[in-house]
Amino acid sequence: MFDEIEIMIKDLIFPKQCFSCRTWGNFICSECESGLKVQTFQRCIVCQKPSLSGWTHPKCKKRYAPERLISIFDYHSKVVSSLINTGKSGLVPEIFSDLAFIAARKIKIRDEQIWKYILCPIPQTKSKARWRGFNQAELIARVLSKHFSLAVDNILVKPKATRQQKELNKEQRASNLRSAFSVSLGPIPKQVILVDDITTTGSTFLEATIVLKRAGVKSVWCIAIAQD
Ligand SMILES: [Zn+2]
Ligand SMILES: [Zn+2]
């Protein structure tokens, strides 16, 4: 209830305008939604070459690599990049929720066991999150959570300095030292979908996956709203 009132008041103060055709009402109106440039092919996160449905090629598979990468929009499309950049620099969190809502409906996942997975946003450092006031990956994860009926769990944290080594088991200790990311306390799920706004070389996802798999995660998929 309060959320709804808050959203209505925000819309009155900062009315939404379509980034493409400039009509009022939404960041992307329903007419321009179909014009958002989607990825023409999915790719393997390890070699970056085309791969059916984004599965990591059998020859590229490594123990600590993700099983799959799904990216929806082409970041080189002007509307997509201006939406994301305005969302980040203009501090407009609603852009990410709206974009994720459109993206979620474009993700075609059939007969695969997505219901076993837990969504995990790529974390930001505390200072960055404080400055921006939100983590866009988390906003996207929340929209995907509703769409696919999956739980969101902030299994990864950043930076590593906040955790004490003595609290961790052997695998967790190794990953804690090794990477910018570490796993949070609590049970570790077996299947995780990492969520971020943009992926370029995939290095953030690759690094996060190493940490998750060393902590006991068996399968990692990665979802990015846009591919740079
Ligand atoms: Zn429009
Ligand atoms: Zn490959």
PDB file of C-alpha atoms and ligand atoms in Angstrom:
ATOM      1  CA  MET A   1       0.000   0.000   0.000  1.00  0.00           C
ATOM      2  CA  PHE A   2       2.670   2.510   1.049  1.00  0.00           C
ATOM      3  CA  ASP A   3       4.815   1.316  -1.843  1.00  0.00           C
ATOM      4  CA  GLU A   4       2.017   2.055  -4.262  1.00  0.00           C
ATOM      5  CA  ILE A   5       1.459   5.511  -2.839  1.00  0.00           C
ATOM      6  CA  GLU A   6       5.183   6.178  -3.030  1.00  0.00           C
ATOM      7  CA  ILE A   7       5.299   5.097  -6.672  1.00  0.00           C
ATOM      8  CA  MET A   8       2.307   7.273  -7.540  1.00  0.00           C
ATOM      9  CA  ILE A   9       3.847  10.317  -5.882  1.00  0.00           C
ATOM     10  CA  LYS A  10       7.157   9.684  -7.663  1.00  0.00           C
ATOM     11  CA  ASP A  11       5.353   9.460 -11.002  1.00  0.00           C
ATOM     12  CA  LEU A  12       3.763  12.813 -10.335  1.00  0.00           C
ATOM     13  CA  ILE A  13       7.057  14.464  -9.475  1.00  0.00           C
ATOM     14  CA  PHE A  14       9.225  12.676 -12.059  1.00  0.00           C
ATOM     15  CA  PRO A  15       6.906  11.636 -14.874  1.00  0.00           C
ATOM     16  CA  LYS A  16       8.279   8.815 -17.024  1.00  0.00           C
ATOM     17  CA  GLN A  17       9.075   9.516 -20.644  1.00  0.00           C
ATOM     18  CA  CYS A  18       9.800   6.922 -23.323  1.00  0.00           C
ATOM     19  CA  PHE A  19      13.525   6.911 -24.157  1.00  0.00           C
ATOM     20  CA  SER A  20      12.774   6.134 -27.766  1.00  0.00           C
ATOM     21  CA  CYS A  21       9.721   8.127 -28.913  1.00  0.00           C
ATOM     22  CA  ARG A  22       9.474  10.612 -26.010  1.00  0.00           C
ATOM     23  CA  THR A  23       5.815   9.996 -25.218  1.00  0.00           C
ATOM     24  CA  TRP A  24       4.936  10.228 -21.545  1.00  0.00           C
ATOM     25  CA  GLY A  25       3.984   7.346 -19.253  1.00  0.00           C
ATOM     26  CA  ASN A  26       6.823   4.802 -19.342  1.00  0.00           C
ATOM     27  CA  PHE A  27      10.600   4.658 -19.803  1.00  0.00           C
ATOM     28  CA  ILE A  28       9.863   2.372 -22.752  1.00  0.00           C
ATOM     29  CA  CYS A  29       6.338   2.563 -24.112  1.00  0.00           C
ATOM     30  CA  SER A  30       4.596  -0.568 -25.369  1.00  0.00           C
ATOM     31  CA  GLU A  31       5.043   0.535 -28.997  1.00  0.00           C
ATOM     32  CA  CYS A  32       8.815   0.938 -28.677  1.00  0.00           C
ATOM     33  CA  GLU A  33       9.252  -2.192 -26.555  1.00  0.00           C
ATOM     34  CA  SER A  34       9.364  -4.433 -29.606  1.00  0.00           C
ATOM     35  CA  GLY A  35      12.052  -2.202 -31.108  1.00  0.00           C
ATOM     36  CA  LEU A  36      14.529  -2.804 -28.269  1.00  0.00           C
ATOM     37  CA  LYS A  37      17.376  -4.650 -29.954  1.00  0.00           C
ATOM     38  CA  VAL A  38      17.707  -8.160 -28.561  1.00  0.00           C
ATOM     39  CA  GLN A  39      20.781 -10.323 -28.897  1.00  0.00           C
ATOM     40  CA  THR A  40      20.833 -12.110 -32.222  1.00  0.00           C
ATOM     41  CA  PHE A  41      22.655 -15.070 -30.708  1.00  0.00           C
ATOM     42  CA  GLN A  42      23.650 -16.345 -27.288  1.00  0.00           C
ATOM     43  CA  ARG A  43      27.281 -17.020 -26.527  1.00  0.00           C
ATOM     44  CA  CYS A  44      29.542 -19.237 -24.481  1.00  0.00           C
ATOM     45  CA  ILE A  45      30.823 -17.255 -21.496  1.00  0.00           C
ATOM     46  CA  VAL A  46      34.282 -18.838 -21.677  1.00  0.00           C
ATOM     47  CA  CYS A  47      35.216 -18.311 -25.365  1.00  0.00           C
ATOM     48  CA  GLN A  48      32.560 -15.659 -26.215  1.00  0.00           C
ATOM     49  CA  LYS A  49      31.702 -17.503 -29.436  1.00  0.00           C
ATOM     50  CA  PRO A  50      28.084 -18.302 -30.408  1.00  0.00           C
ATOM     51  CA  SER A  51      26.498 -21.114 -28.462  1.00  0.00           C
ATOM     52  CA  LEU A  52      22.986 -22.535 -28.572  1.00  0.00           C
ATOM     53  CA  SER A  53      20.897 -21.133 -25.683  1.00  0.00           C
ATOM     54  CA  GLY A  54      24.090 -19.787 -24.088  1.00  0.00           C
ATOM     55  CA  TRP A  55      25.373 -23.138 -22.828  1.00  0.00           C
ATOM     56  CA  THR A  56      29.104 -23.250 -22.186  1.00  0.00           C
ATOM     57  CA  HIS A  57      30.665 -25.376 -24.965  1.00  0.00           C
ATOM     58  CA  PRO A  58      31.684 -28.852 -23.804  1.00  0.00           C
ATOM     59  CA  LYS A  59      35.272 -28.092 -24.846  1.00  0.00           C
ATOM     60  CA  CYS A  60      35.220 -24.823 -22.841  1.00  0.00           C
ATOM     61  CA  LYS A  61      33.892 -26.427 -19.669  1.00  0.00           C
ATOM     62  CA  LYS A  62      36.084 -26.039 -16.626  1.00  0.00           C
ATOM     63  CA  ARG A  63      35.337 -27.061 -13.108  1.00  0.00           C
ATOM     64  CA  TYR A  64      34.842 -23.512 -11.858  1.00  0.00           C
ATOM     65  CA  ALA A  65      33.205 -22.017 -14.956  1.00  0.00           C
ATOM     66  CA  PRO A  66      29.482 -21.180 -15.319  1.00  0.00           C
ATOM     67  CA  GLU A  67      27.250 -23.658 -17.129  1.00  0.00           C
ATOM     68  CA  ARG A  68      25.360 -20.980 -19.011  1.00  0.00           C
ATOM     69  CA  LEU A  69      25.084 -17.307 -19.929  1.00  0.00           C
ATOM     70  CA  ILE A  70      21.851 -15.646 -21.014  1.00  0.00           C
ATOM     71  CA  SER A  71      21.953 -12.020 -22.165  1.00  0.00           C
ATOM     72  CA  ILE A  72      18.879 -10.326 -23.508  1.00  0.00           C
ATOM     73  CA  PHE A  73      19.489  -6.912 -25.047  1.00  0.00           C
ATOM     74  CA  ASP A  74      22.283  -5.590 -27.233  1.00  0.00           C
ATOM     75  CA  TYR A  75      24.049  -2.839 -25.285  1.00  0.00           C
ATOM     76  CA  HIS A  76      25.210  -1.292 -28.575  1.00  0.00           C
ATOM     77  CA  SER A  77      21.630  -0.361 -29.312  1.00  0.00           C
ATOM     78  CA  LYS A  78      21.323   3.323 -28.477  1.00  0.00           C
ATOM     79  CA  VAL A  79      18.060   3.040 -26.555  1.00  0.00           C
ATOM     80  CA  VAL A  80      19.347   0.162 -24.420  1.00  0.00           C
ATOM     81  CA  SER A  81      22.634   1.867 -23.524  1.00  0.00           C
ATOM     82  CA  SER A  82      20.969   5.199 -22.779  1.00  0.00           C
ATOM     83  CA  LEU A  83      18.411   3.501 -20.524  1.00  0.00           C
ATOM     84  CA  ILE A  84      21.122   1.711 -18.556  1.00  0.00           C
ATOM     85  CA  ASN A  85      23.469   4.684 -18.366  1.00  0.00           C
ATOM     86  CA  THR A  86      20.716   7.054 -17.277  1.00  0.00           C
ATOM     87  CA  GLY A  87      19.568   4.501 -14.724  1.00  0.00           C
ATOM     88  CA  LYS A  88      23.041   4.380 -13.216  1.00  0.00           C
ATOM     89  CA  SER A  89      24.201   7.968 -13.475  1.00  0.00           C
ATOM     90  CA  GLY A  90      20.807   9.595 -13.130  1.00  0.00           C
ATOM     91  CA  LEU A  91      20.094   7.420 -10.109  1.00  0.00           C
ATOM     92  CA  VAL A  92      16.766   6.222 -11.462  1.00  0.00           C
ATOM     93  CA  PRO A  93      16.237   2.715 -10.078  1.00  0.00           C
ATOM     94  CA  GLU A  94      12.843   2.307 -11.774  1.00  0.00           C
ATOM     95  CA  ILE A  95      14.566   2.101 -15.168  1.00  0.00           C
ATOM     96  CA  PHE A  96      16.158  -1.198 -14.163  1.00  0.00           C
ATOM     97  CA  SER A  97      12.919  -2.639 -12.853  1.00  0.00           C
ATOM     98  CA  ASP A  98      11.095  -1.668 -16.061  1.00  0.00           C
ATOM     99  CA  LEU A  99      13.860  -2.993 -18.312  1.00  0.00           C
ATOM    100  CA  ALA A 100      14.074  -6.244 -16.338  1.00  0.00           C
ATOM    101  CA  PHE A 101      10.311  -6.657 -16.610  1.00  0.00           C
ATOM    102  CA  ILE A 102      10.521  -6.492 -20.420  1.00  0.00           C
ATOM    103  CA  ALA A 103      13.637  -8.706 -20.478  1.00  0.00           C
ATOM    104  CA  ALA A 104      12.081 -11.391 -18.279  1.00  0.00           C
ATOM    105  CA  ARG A 105       9.334 -11.996 -20.812  1.00  0.00           C
ATOM    106  CA  LYS A 106      11.937 -12.468 -23.539  1.00  0.00           C
ATOM    107  CA  ILE A 107      13.827 -15.193 -21.697  1.00  0.00           C
ATOM    108  CA  LYS A 108      12.669 -18.456 -23.178  1.00  0.00           C
ATOM    109  CA  ILE A 109      13.505 -21.284 -20.844  1.00  0.00           C
ATOM    110  CA  ARG A 110      11.622 -24.508 -21.430  1.00  0.00           C
ATOM    111  CA  ASP A 111      11.824 -27.962 -19.878  1.00  0.00           C
ATOM    112  CA  GLU A 112      14.928 -26.975 -17.974  1.00  0.00           C
ATOM    113  CA  GLN A 113      15.061 -27.185 -14.263  1.00  0.00           C
ATOM    114  CA  ILE A 114      15.068 -23.474 -13.547  1.00  0.00           C
ATOM    115  CA  TRP A 115      12.849 -23.965 -10.507  1.00  0.00           C
ATOM    116  CA  LYS A 116      15.803 -25.523  -8.685  1.00  0.00           C
ATOM    117  CA  TYR A 117      17.772 -22.288  -8.917  1.00  0.00           C
ATOM    118  CA  ILE A 118      18.231 -19.382  -6.518  1.00  0.00           C
ATOM    119  CA  LEU A 119      18.829 -15.882  -7.893  1.00  0.00           C
ATOM    120  CA  CYS A 120      21.915 -14.044  -6.657  1.00  0.00           C
ATOM    121  CA  PRO A 121      22.628 -10.443  -7.678  1.00  0.00           C
ATOM    122  CA  ILE A 122      26.249  -9.434  -8.328  1.00  0.00           C
ATOM    123  CA  PRO A 123      27.010  -7.355  -5.226  1.00  0.00           C
ATOM    124  CA  GLN A 124      28.433  -3.858  -5.048  1.00  0.00           C
ATOM    125  CA  THR A 125      30.806  -2.560  -2.442  1.00  0.00           C
ATOM    126  CA  LYS A 126      29.012  -0.892   0.447  1.00  0.00           C
ATOM    127  CA  SER A 127      30.329   2.559  -0.429  1.00  0.00           C
ATOM    128  CA  LYS A 128      29.083   2.312  -4.009  1.00  0.00           C
ATOM    129  CA  ALA A 129      25.663   1.075  -2.917  1.00  0.00           C
ATOM    130  CA  ARG A 130      25.456   3.941  -0.449  1.00  0.00           C
ATOM    131  CA  TRP A 131      26.384   6.495  -3.084  1.00  0.00           C
ATOM    132  CA  ARG A 132      23.893   5.208  -5.622  1.00  0.00           C
ATOM    133  CA  GLY A 133      21.254   4.235  -3.103  1.00  0.00           C
ATOM    134  CA  PHE A 134      20.519   0.950  -4.875  1.00  0.00           C
ATOM    135  CA  ASN A 135      22.170  -2.022  -6.532  1.00  0.00           C
ATOM    136  CA  GLN A 136      20.727  -2.371 -10.035  1.00  0.00           C
ATOM    137  CA  ALA A 137      21.574  -6.093 -10.128  1.00  0.00           C
ATOM    138  CA  GLU A 138      19.400  -6.579  -7.067  1.00  0.00           C
ATOM    139  CA  LEU A 139      16.484  -4.678  -8.611  1.00  0.00           C
ATOM    140  CA  ILE A 140      16.752  -6.866 -11.721  1.00  0.00           C
ATOM    141  CA  ALA A 141      16.937 -10.018  -9.596  1.00  0.00           C
ATOM    142  CA  ARG A 142      13.759  -9.030  -7.770  1.00  0.00           C
ATOM    143  CA  VAL A 143      11.857  -8.666 -11.047  1.00  0.00           C
ATOM    144  CA  LEU A 144      13.169 -12.027 -12.309  1.00  0.00           C
ATOM    145  CA  SER A 145      12.218 -13.522  -8.958  1.00  0.00           C
ATOM    146  CA  LYS A 146       8.589 -12.525  -9.439  1.00  0.00           C
ATOM    147  CA  HIS A 147       8.508 -13.609 -13.078  1.00  0.00           C
ATOM    148  CA  PHE A 148      10.045 -17.060 -12.565  1.00  0.00           C
ATOM    149  CA  SER A 149       8.906 -17.597  -8.942  1.00  0.00           C
ATOM    150  CA  LEU A 150      12.473 -18.032  -7.721  1.00  0.00           C
ATOM    151  CA  ALA A 151      13.951 -16.895  -4.423  1.00  0.00           C
ATOM    152  CA  VAL A 152      16.614 -14.182  -4.242  1.00  0.00           C
ATOM    153  CA  ASP A 153      19.537 -14.770  -1.918  1.00  0.00           C
ATOM    154  CA  ASN A 154      22.487 -12.428  -1.499  1.00  0.00           C
ATOM    155  CA  ILE A 155      24.975 -15.261  -1.288  1.00  0.00           C
ATOM    156  CA  LEU A 156      27.829 -13.114  -2.571  1.00  0.00           C
ATOM    157  CA  VAL A 157      29.177 -10.052  -0.828  1.00  0.00           C
ATOM    158  CA  LYS A 158      31.797  -7.465  -1.674  1.00  0.00           C
ATOM    159  CA  PRO A 159      34.339  -6.553  -0.401  1.00  0.00           C
ATOM    160  CA  LYS A 160      36.078  -9.517   1.162  1.00  0.00           C
ATOM    161  CA  ALA A 161      37.531  -7.537   4.056  1.00  0.00           C
ATOM    162  CA  THR A 162      34.296  -7.674   6.005  1.00  0.00           C
ATOM    163  CA  ARG A 163      34.572 -11.405   6.784  1.00  0.00           C
ATOM    164  CA  GLN A 164      36.741 -13.124   9.329  1.00  0.00           C
ATOM    165  CA  GLN A 165      38.668 -16.113   8.071  1.00  0.00           C
ATOM    166  CA  LYS A 166      38.095 -18.076  11.264  1.00  0.00           C
ATOM    167  CA  GLU A 167      34.356 -18.206  10.632  1.00  0.00           C
ATOM    168  CA  LEU A 168      34.830 -20.037   7.336  1.00  0.00           C
ATOM    169  CA  ASN A 169      35.319 -23.586   6.204  1.00  0.00           C
ATOM    170  CA  LYS A 170      38.275 -24.579   4.033  1.00  0.00           C
ATOM    171  CA  GLU A 171      36.697 -23.803   0.660  1.00  0.00           C
ATOM    172  CA  GLN A 172      35.225 -20.553   1.889  1.00  0.00           C
ATOM    173  CA  ARG A 173      38.599 -19.437   3.217  1.00  0.00           C
ATOM    174  CA  ALA A 174      40.320 -20.000  -0.102  1.00  0.00           C
ATOM    175  CA  SER A 175      37.711 -18.047  -1.989  1.00  0.00           C
ATOM    176  CA  ASN A 176      37.650 -15.296   0.587  1.00  0.00           C
ATOM    177  CA  LEU A 177      41.303 -14.562   0.043  1.00  0.00           C
ATOM    178  CA  ARG A 178      41.353 -15.106  -3.633  1.00  0.00           C
ATOM    179  CA  SER A 179      38.663 -12.834  -4.939  1.00  0.00           C
ATOM    180  CA  ALA A 180      36.920  -9.503  -4.668  1.00  0.00           C
ATOM    181  CA  PHE A 181      33.799 -11.494  -3.825  1.00  0.00           C
ATOM    182  CA  SER A 182      33.105 -13.763  -0.930  1.00  0.00           C
ATOM    183  CA  VAL A 183      30.163 -15.862   0.161  1.00  0.00           C
ATOM    184  CA  SER A 184      27.918 -14.727   2.968  1.00  0.00           C
ATOM    185  CA  LEU A 185      27.250 -16.822   6.015  1.00  0.00           C
ATOM    186  CA  GLY A 186      24.426 -19.319   5.882  1.00  0.00           C
ATOM    187  CA  PRO A 187      23.511 -22.328   3.773  1.00  0.00           C
ATOM    188  CA  ILE A 188      24.932 -22.498   0.230  1.00  0.00           C
ATOM    189  CA  PRO A 189      22.429 -23.532  -2.469  1.00  0.00           C
ATOM    190  CA  LYS A 190      23.442 -26.088  -5.128  1.00  0.00           C
ATOM    191  CA  GLN A 191      22.098 -24.126  -8.113  1.00  0.00           C
ATOM    192  CA  VAL A 192      22.560 -20.383  -8.521  1.00  0.00           C
ATOM    193  CA  ILE A 193      21.640 -17.874 -11.216  1.00  0.00           C
ATOM    194  CA  LEU A 194      23.924 -14.840 -11.057  1.00  0.00           C
ATOM    195  CA  VAL A 195      22.267 -11.598 -12.134  1.00  0.00           C
ATOM    196  CA  ASP A 196      23.847  -8.397 -13.448  1.00  0.00           C
ATOM    197  CA  ASP A 197      22.877  -5.456 -15.647  1.00  0.00           C
ATOM    198  CA  ILE A 198      25.647  -5.656 -18.259  1.00  0.00           C
ATOM    199  CA  THR A 199      28.210  -8.252 -19.226  1.00  0.00           C
ATOM    200  CA  THR A 200      31.183  -7.480 -21.430  1.00  0.00           C
ATOM    201  CA  THR A 201      33.912 -10.114 -21.302  1.00  0.00           C
ATOM    202  CA  GLY A 202      32.075 -12.088 -18.652  1.00  0.00           C
ATOM    203  CA  SER A 203      34.912 -11.616 -16.165  1.00  0.00           C
ATOM    204  CA  THR A 204      32.685 -10.566 -13.265  1.00  0.00           C
ATOM    205  CA  PHE A 205      30.475 -13.609 -13.742  1.00  0.00           C
ATOM    206  CA  LEU A 206      33.523 -15.859 -14.123  1.00  0.00           C
ATOM    207  CA  GLU A 207      35.098 -14.531 -10.953  1.00  0.00           C
ATOM    208  CA  ALA A 208      31.858 -14.764  -8.987  1.00  0.00           C
ATOM    209  CA  THR A 209      31.322 -18.324 -10.221  1.00  0.00           C
ATOM    210  CA  ILE A 210      34.742 -19.440  -8.982  1.00  0.00           C
ATOM    211  CA  VAL A 211      33.843 -18.162  -5.522  1.00  0.00           C
ATOM    212  CA  LEU A 212      30.419 -19.817  -5.552  1.00  0.00           C
ATOM    213  CA  LYS A 213      31.697 -23.175  -6.813  1.00  0.00           C
ATOM    214  CA  ARG A 214      34.543 -23.255  -4.317  1.00  0.00           C
ATOM    215  CA  ALA A 215      31.908 -22.711  -1.637  1.00  0.00           C
ATOM    216  CA  GLY A 216      29.955 -25.739  -2.839  1.00  0.00           C
ATOM    217  CA  VAL A 217      27.593 -24.520  -5.580  1.00  0.00           C
ATOM    218  CA  LYS A 218      27.254 -27.172  -8.304  1.00  0.00           C
ATOM    219  CA  SER A 219      25.681 -25.275 -11.185  1.00  0.00           C
ATOM    220  CA  VAL A 220      25.822 -21.574 -12.099  1.00  0.00           C
ATOM    221  CA  TRP A 221      23.837 -19.786 -14.786  1.00  0.00           C
ATOM    222  CA  CYS A 222      24.387 -16.096 -15.493  1.00  0.00           C
ATOM    223  CA  ILE A 223      21.743 -13.642 -16.650  1.00  0.00           C
ATOM    224  CA  ALA A 224      22.655 -10.168 -17.908  1.00  0.00           C
ATOM    225  CA  ILE A 225      20.091  -7.687 -19.136  1.00  0.00           C
ATOM    226  CA  ALA A 226      22.512  -6.438 -21.804  1.00  0.00           C
ATOM    227  CA  GLN A 227      25.574  -7.727 -23.623  1.00  0.00           C
ATOM    228  CA  ASP A 228      28.239  -5.146 -24.415  1.00  0.00           C
TER     229      ASP A 228
HETATM  230 ZN    ZN B   1       8.035   4.941 -27.176  1.00  0.00          ZN
HETATM  231 ZN    ZN B   2      33.143 -21.805 -25.688  1.00  0.00          ZN
END
